[in-house]
mmCIF file of C-alpha atoms in Angstrom:
data_model
loop_
_atom_site.group_PDB
_atom_site.id
_atom_site.type_symbol
_atom_site.label_atom_id
_atom_site.label_comp_id
_atom_site.label_asym_id
_atom_site.label_seq_id
_atom_site.Cartn_x
_atom_site.Cartn_y
_atom_site.Cartn_z
ATOM 1 C CA LEU A 470 97.824 143.422 113.153
ATOM 2 C CA ALA A 471 95.617 146.583 114.791
ATOM 3 C CA ALA A 472 98.892 148.299 115.077
ATOM 4 C CA LEU A 473 100.285 147.560 111.087
ATOM 5 C CA SER A 474 99.873 150.922 109.702
ATOM 6 C CA HIS A 475 100.417 149.635 105.258
ATOM 7 C CA HIS A 476 99.048 149.741 102.316
ATOM 8 C CA GLY A 477 99.543 146.319 101.758
ATOM 9 C CA ILE A 478 97.846 144.695 104.680
ATOM 10 C CA PRO A 479 94.471 144.990 105.008
ATOM 11 C CA LYS A 480 93.525 146.853 108.138
ATOM 12 C CA ALA A 481 91.280 145.872 111.281
ATOM 13 C CA THR A 482 88.798 148.127 112.303
ATOM 14 C CA ASP A 483 87.463 145.918 115.835
ATOM 15 C CA PHE A 484 87.933 143.425 117.993
ATOM 16 C CA PHE A 485 84.818 141.696 120.463
ATOM 17 C CA ARG A 486 84.414 138.611 122.180
ATOM 18 C CA VAL A 487 81.480 136.753 121.561
ATOM 19 C CA GLU A 488 79.949 133.246 124.249
ATOM 20 C CA GLY A 489 83.829 132.987 124.726
ATOM 21 C CA LYS A 490 85.123 132.934 120.936
ATOM 22 C CA ASP A 491 86.905 136.061 119.641
ATOM 23 C CA TYR A 492 86.127 138.103 116.710
ATOM 24 C CA PHE A 493 87.852 141.106 114.640
ATOM 25 C CA VAL A 494 86.651 142.840 111.959
ATOM 26 C CA MET A 495 88.883 143.884 109.101
ATOM 27 C CA GLU A 496 88.994 145.378 105.444
ATOM 28 C CA PHE A 497 88.092 143.121 103.421
ATOM 29 C CA ILE A 498 90.855 142.838 100.007
ATOM 30 C CA GLY A 499 89.217 142.034 96.551
ATOM 31 C CA GLY A 500 90.915 140.065 93.764
ATOM 32 C CA SER A 501 92.005 136.702 93.518
ATOM 33 C CA ASP A 502 95.293 135.110 95.644
ATOM 34 C CA LEU A 503 98.553 134.744 93.165
ATOM 35 C CA ASP A 504 98.218 130.497 93.941
ATOM 36 C CA LYS A 505 94.889 130.894 91.462
ATOM 37 C CA ILE A 506 96.876 132.545 89.743
ATOM 38 C CA ILE A 507 99.247 130.730 88.968
ATOM 39 C CA ARG A 508 97.384 127.122 88.527
ATOM 40 C CA ARG A 509 95.625 129.354 85.789
ATOM 41 C CA GLN A 510 98.740 129.506 83.938
ATOM 42 C CA ASN A 511 100.340 127.870 81.994
ATOM 43 C CA ASN A 512 103.794 128.900 80.826
ATOM 44 C CA HIS A 513 105.954 131.756 82.679
ATOM 45 C CA PHE A 514 105.147 134.861 83.776
ATOM 46 C CA ASP A 515 106.061 138.278 82.362
ATOM 47 C CA LEU A 516 109.535 138.711 83.893
ATOM 48 C CA ASN A 517 108.802 142.644 84.374
ATOM 49 C CA LEU A 518 105.331 141.795 86.058
ATOM 50 C CA VAL A 519 107.022 139.391 88.107
ATOM 51 C CA LEU A 520 109.402 141.740 89.721
ATOM 52 C CA ASP A 521 106.459 144.281 89.581
ATOM 53 C CA TRP A 522 104.273 142.160 92.457
ATOM 54 C CA PHE A 523 107.316 140.951 94.338
ATOM 55 C CA LEU A 524 108.304 144.909 94.245
ATOM 56 C CA GLN A 525 105.406 144.706 96.337
ATOM 57 C CA MET A 526 106.062 142.523 98.192
ATOM 58 C CA LEU A 527 109.471 143.590 99.590
ATOM 59 C CA ASP A 528 107.815 146.740 100.105
ATOM 60 C CA ILE A 529 105.789 144.755 102.387
ATOM 61 C CA VAL A 530 107.518 143.196 104.664
ATOM 62 C CA GLU A 531 110.191 145.240 104.721
ATOM 63 C CA TYR A 532 107.958 147.984 106.340
ATOM 64 C CA LEU A 533 107.151 144.975 109.077
ATOM 65 C CA HIS A 534 111.044 144.097 109.940
ATOM 66 C CA ALA A 535 112.315 147.142 110.096
ATOM 67 C CA LEU A 536 109.164 148.017 113.099
ATOM 68 C CA PRO A 537 110.316 149.172 116.549
ATOM 69 C CA GLN A 538 108.529 145.931 117.238
ATOM 70 C CA PRO A 539 109.676 143.901 114.286
ATOM 71 C CA VAL A 540 107.299 141.716 112.729
ATOM 72 C CA PHE A 541 107.974 138.741 111.108
ATOM 73 C CA HIS A 542 105.353 136.638 109.386
ATOM 74 C CA ARG A 543 106.924 133.386 108.586
ATOM 75 C CA ASP A 544 104.210 132.120 106.441
ATOM 76 C CA LEU A 545 105.161 134.017 102.954
ATOM 77 C CA LYS A 546 103.555 132.316 100.146
ATOM 78 C CA PRO A 547 102.150 132.974 96.985
ATOM 79 C CA SER A 548 98.209 132.093 98.701
ATOM 80 C CA ASN A 549 98.739 135.020 101.410
ATOM 81 C CA PHE A 550 99.289 137.106 98.953
ATOM 82 C CA LYS A 551 95.686 138.525 97.108
ATOM 83 C CA LEU A 552 96.041 140.923 94.563
ATOM 84 C CA THR A 553 93.595 143.290 93.760
ATOM 85 C CA ALA A 554 91.745 144.482 90.468
ATOM 86 C CA ASP A 555 94.213 147.646 89.474
ATOM 87 C CA GLY A 556 97.454 145.009 90.191
ATOM 88 C CA LYS A 557 98.679 146.108 93.775
ATOM 89 C CA ILE A 558 99.708 142.972 96.285
ATOM 90 C CA LYS A 559 98.146 142.556 99.681
ATOM 91 C CA LEU A 560 99.890 140.360 102.607
ATOM 92 C CA LEU A 561 97.278 138.503 104.327
ATOM 93 C CA ASP A 562 97.032 136.129 107.057
ATOM 94 C CA PHE A 563 98.870 136.523 110.272
ATOM 95 C CA GLY A 564 97.693 133.582 111.741
ATOM 96 C CA ILE A 565 101.284 132.675 112.970
ATOM 97 C CA ALA A 566 103.132 136.167 113.096
ATOM 98 C CA LYS A 567 105.749 136.442 115.591
ATOM 99 C CA SER A 568 106.421 139.681 117.834
ATOM 100 C CA THR A 569 107.330 141.632 120.576
ATOM 101 C CA PHE A 570 104.035 142.295 120.614
ATOM 102 C CA ASN A 571 102.720 138.837 121.596
ATOM 103 C CA GLN A 572 105.910 136.869 123.143
ATOM 104 C CA ASN A 573 104.022 134.143 124.580
ATOM 105 C CA PHE A 574 102.952 133.135 120.621
ATOM 106 C CA THR A 575 106.085 130.460 120.836
ATOM 107 C CA ALA A 576 107.417 128.951 117.835
ATOM 108 C CA GLU A 577 106.303 125.349 118.849
ATOM 109 C CA LYS A 578 102.794 126.571 118.611
ATOM 110 C CA SER A 579 102.110 128.375 115.582
ATOM 111 C CA LEU A 580 105.593 125.775 113.440
ATOM 112 C CA ASN A 581 103.204 123.091 112.285
ATOM 113 C CA ILE A 582 100.416 125.121 110.534
ATOM 114 C CA ALA A 583 103.512 127.439 108.141
ATOM 115 C CA THR A 584 103.692 125.197 103.930
ATOM 116 C CA PHE A 585 106.758 123.251 104.685
ATOM 117 C CA GLU A 586 107.931 124.341 100.059
ATOM 118 C CA PHE A 587 107.779 127.760 102.042
ATOM 119 C CA ALA A 588 109.812 127.442 105.180
ATOM 120 C CA PRO A 589 113.455 127.449 106.048
ATOM 121 C CA LEU A 590 115.351 124.740 107.528
ATOM 122 C CA GLU A 591 115.303 126.110 110.662
ATOM 123 C CA GLN A 592 111.338 126.722 111.106
ATOM 124 C CA LEU A 593 110.965 122.729 109.723
ATOM 125 C CA ILE A 594 113.970 121.252 112.138
ATOM 126 C CA LYS A 595 110.915 122.665 114.463
ATOM 127 C CA ALA A 596 106.929 121.983 113.215
ATOM 128 C CA SER A 597 107.689 118.353 112.088
ATOM 129 C CA SER A 598 109.829 115.399 114.722
ATOM 130 C CA HIS A 599 110.127 113.591 111.522
ATOM 131 C CA VAL A 600 112.032 116.244 109.841
ATOM 132 C CA LYS A 601 114.269 116.663 113.242
ATOM 133 C CA ASN A 602 114.883 112.633 114.003
ATOM 134 C CA SER A 603 115.909 112.533 109.894
ATOM 135 C CA LEU A 604 118.660 115.432 111.025
ATOM 136 C CA VAL A 605 120.438 115.107 113.731
ATOM 137 C CA PHE A 606 120.704 110.966 112.566
ATOM 138 C CA LEU A 607 122.412 112.502 109.593
ATOM 139 C CA ASN A 608 124.891 115.043 111.719
ATOM 140 C CA ALA A 609 123.513 115.763 115.485
ATOM 141 C CA THR A 610 125.461 118.903 115.548
ATOM 142 C CA LYS A 611 124.388 121.232 113.347
ATOM 143 C CA ALA A 612 121.088 119.376 113.940
ATOM 144 C CA LEU A 613 120.954 120.315 117.469
ATOM 145 C CA GLU A 614 121.660 123.935 116.360
ATOM 146 C CA LEU A 615 118.876 124.459 114.264
ATOM 147 C CA LEU A 616 116.500 123.887 117.206
ATOM 148 C CA GLU A 617 118.243 126.829 118.875
ATOM 149 C CA THR A 618 118.353 128.959 116.082
ATOM 150 C CA LYS A 619 114.867 131.019 116.729
ATOM 151 C CA THR A 620 112.652 132.473 113.421
ATOM 152 C CA SER A 621 113.557 135.687 112.227
ATOM 153 C CA ALA A 622 113.770 137.897 109.333
ATOM 154 C CA SER A 623 115.470 135.406 107.469
ATOM 155 C CA THR A 624 112.985 132.497 107.756
ATOM 156 C CA ASP A 625 110.833 135.191 105.965
ATOM 157 C CA ILE A 626 113.145 136.003 103.609
ATOM 158 C CA PHE A 627 113.647 132.259 102.764
ATOM 159 C CA ALA A 628 109.666 131.977 101.776
ATOM 160 C CA LEU A 629 110.202 135.047 99.530
ATOM 161 C CA GLY A 630 112.964 133.914 97.454
ATOM 162 C CA ALA A 631 111.057 130.473 97.453
ATOM 163 C CA THR A 632 107.005 132.447 96.454
ATOM 164 C CA LEU A 633 109.772 134.192 93.911
ATOM 165 C CA TYR A 634 111.179 130.770 92.546
ATOM 166 C CA GLN A 635 107.655 129.712 91.952
ATOM 167 C CA LEU A 636 106.503 132.796 90.555
ATOM 168 C CA LEU A 637 109.261 132.886 88.256
ATOM 169 C CA THR A 638 109.305 129.210 86.661
ATOM 170 C CA ASN A 639 105.782 128.436 87.806
ATOM 171 C CA CYS A 640 107.828 125.070 89.521
ATOM 172 C CA LEU A 641 108.214 124.427 93.369
ATOM 173 C CA PRO A 642 111.336 124.532 94.400
ATOM 174 C CA PRO A 643 112.432 121.233 96.483
ATOM 175 C CA ASP A 644 111.456 121.729 100.169
ATOM 176 C CA ALA A 645 114.027 122.378 102.729
ATOM 177 C CA HIS A 646 114.688 119.282 104.088
ATOM 178 C CA VAL A 647 114.619 117.114 101.288
ATOM 179 C CA ARG A 648 117.523 119.979 100.107
ATOM 180 C CA ALA A 649 119.276 119.622 103.349
ATOM 181 C CA LEU A 650 119.178 115.561 103.453
ATOM 182 C CA ALA A 651 121.090 115.225 100.021
ATOM 183 C CA VAL A 652 123.747 118.014 101.040
ATOM 184 C CA TRP A 653 124.511 116.987 104.503
ATOM 185 C CA SER A 654 124.613 113.647 102.988
ATOM 186 C CA GLY A 655 127.650 114.594 100.473
ATOM 187 C CA LYS A 656 125.842 114.961 97.739
ATOM 188 C CA LEU A 657 125.208 117.525 95.327
ATOM 189 C CA ASP A 658 121.819 120.036 95.827
ATOM 190 C CA PRO A 659 118.414 119.238 94.630
ATOM 191 C CA ILE A 660 117.685 122.747 93.469
ATOM 192 C CA LEU A 661 117.795 123.527 89.654
ATOM 193 C CA PRO A 662 118.751 126.639 88.301
ATOM 194 C CA LEU A 663 116.088 129.535 87.586
ATOM 195 C CA THR A 664 117.164 129.160 84.472
ATOM 196 C CA SER A 665 117.550 125.558 83.805
ATOM 197 C CA TYR A 666 113.154 127.006 83.329
ATOM 198 C CA ASP A 667 113.312 130.846 81.625
ATOM 199 C CA ARG A 668 116.970 131.109 80.463
ATOM 200 C CA ASP A 669 115.609 135.256 79.795
ATOM 201 C CA ILE A 670 115.702 135.238 83.364
ATOM 202 C CA PRO A 671 119.164 137.721 84.693
ATOM 203 C CA ALA A 672 122.132 135.786 86.782
ATOM 204 C CA ASP A 673 121.926 138.695 89.169
ATOM 205 C CA LEU A 674 118.259 137.249 89.818
ATOM 206 C CA GLU A 675 118.698 133.658 90.090
ATOM 207 C CA ILE A 676 121.842 134.503 92.625
ATOM 208 C CA ALA A 677 119.020 136.748 94.547
ATOM 209 C CA VAL A 678 117.300 134.068 94.638
ATOM 210 C CA LEU A 679 119.239 131.376 95.346
ATOM 211 C CA GLN A 680 121.028 133.155 97.479
ATOM 212 C CA SER A 681 118.062 133.622 99.718
ATOM 213 C CA LEU A 682 116.773 129.643 99.145
ATOM 214 C CA SER A 683 119.890 129.471 101.029
ATOM 215 C CA LEU A 684 119.823 125.810 103.908
ATOM 216 C CA ILE A 685 122.268 128.255 106.552
ATOM 217 C CA PRO A 686 119.989 130.353 108.288
ATOM 218 C CA SER A 687 123.428 133.316 108.150
ATOM 219 C CA ASP A 688 123.578 133.879 104.410
#
């Protein structure tokens, strides 16, 4: 975190150890996280406001992914994005971020902390034995492919898609496990199109969101 430099990421200014415990000092970010803002919202947000927030999120994540040693946050969700009083978006909580800076911090040690509703299938199958067993039972070949798939930029893209889906509809999409159980059983994907919540959402935006939420990482 101390090596990162972006206006949307709080700065880490000091690090020290006291009585065997590690601490770091971080820039204070005022404001409210987007999850709390969503909970207070009774109707859809204005589309232009959502897109302003989201373009700021994309700028932060694009910075992380474009680093010489890319950083994958792996826990993107509204509660980890804070909106400041002047309308700026800040990304918090790098607790399970993965990069070549910390290669020993493996997925197995961290993925169970991620929030299921915003996690793609390749992340969920490693985080939950229940998810793993149910998917192996349905299709062992597909499940093993997912188990061998490393978290990457597509992991964050999926989480961004779920975040934008919620911001645009004020509803969470079904989590990836529920969707996979349906699709792998030959049923329709239970995710609803965004226009079923708001007809004014542009078609190209809906297509982009649904593609980001694909169950197949390479998509």
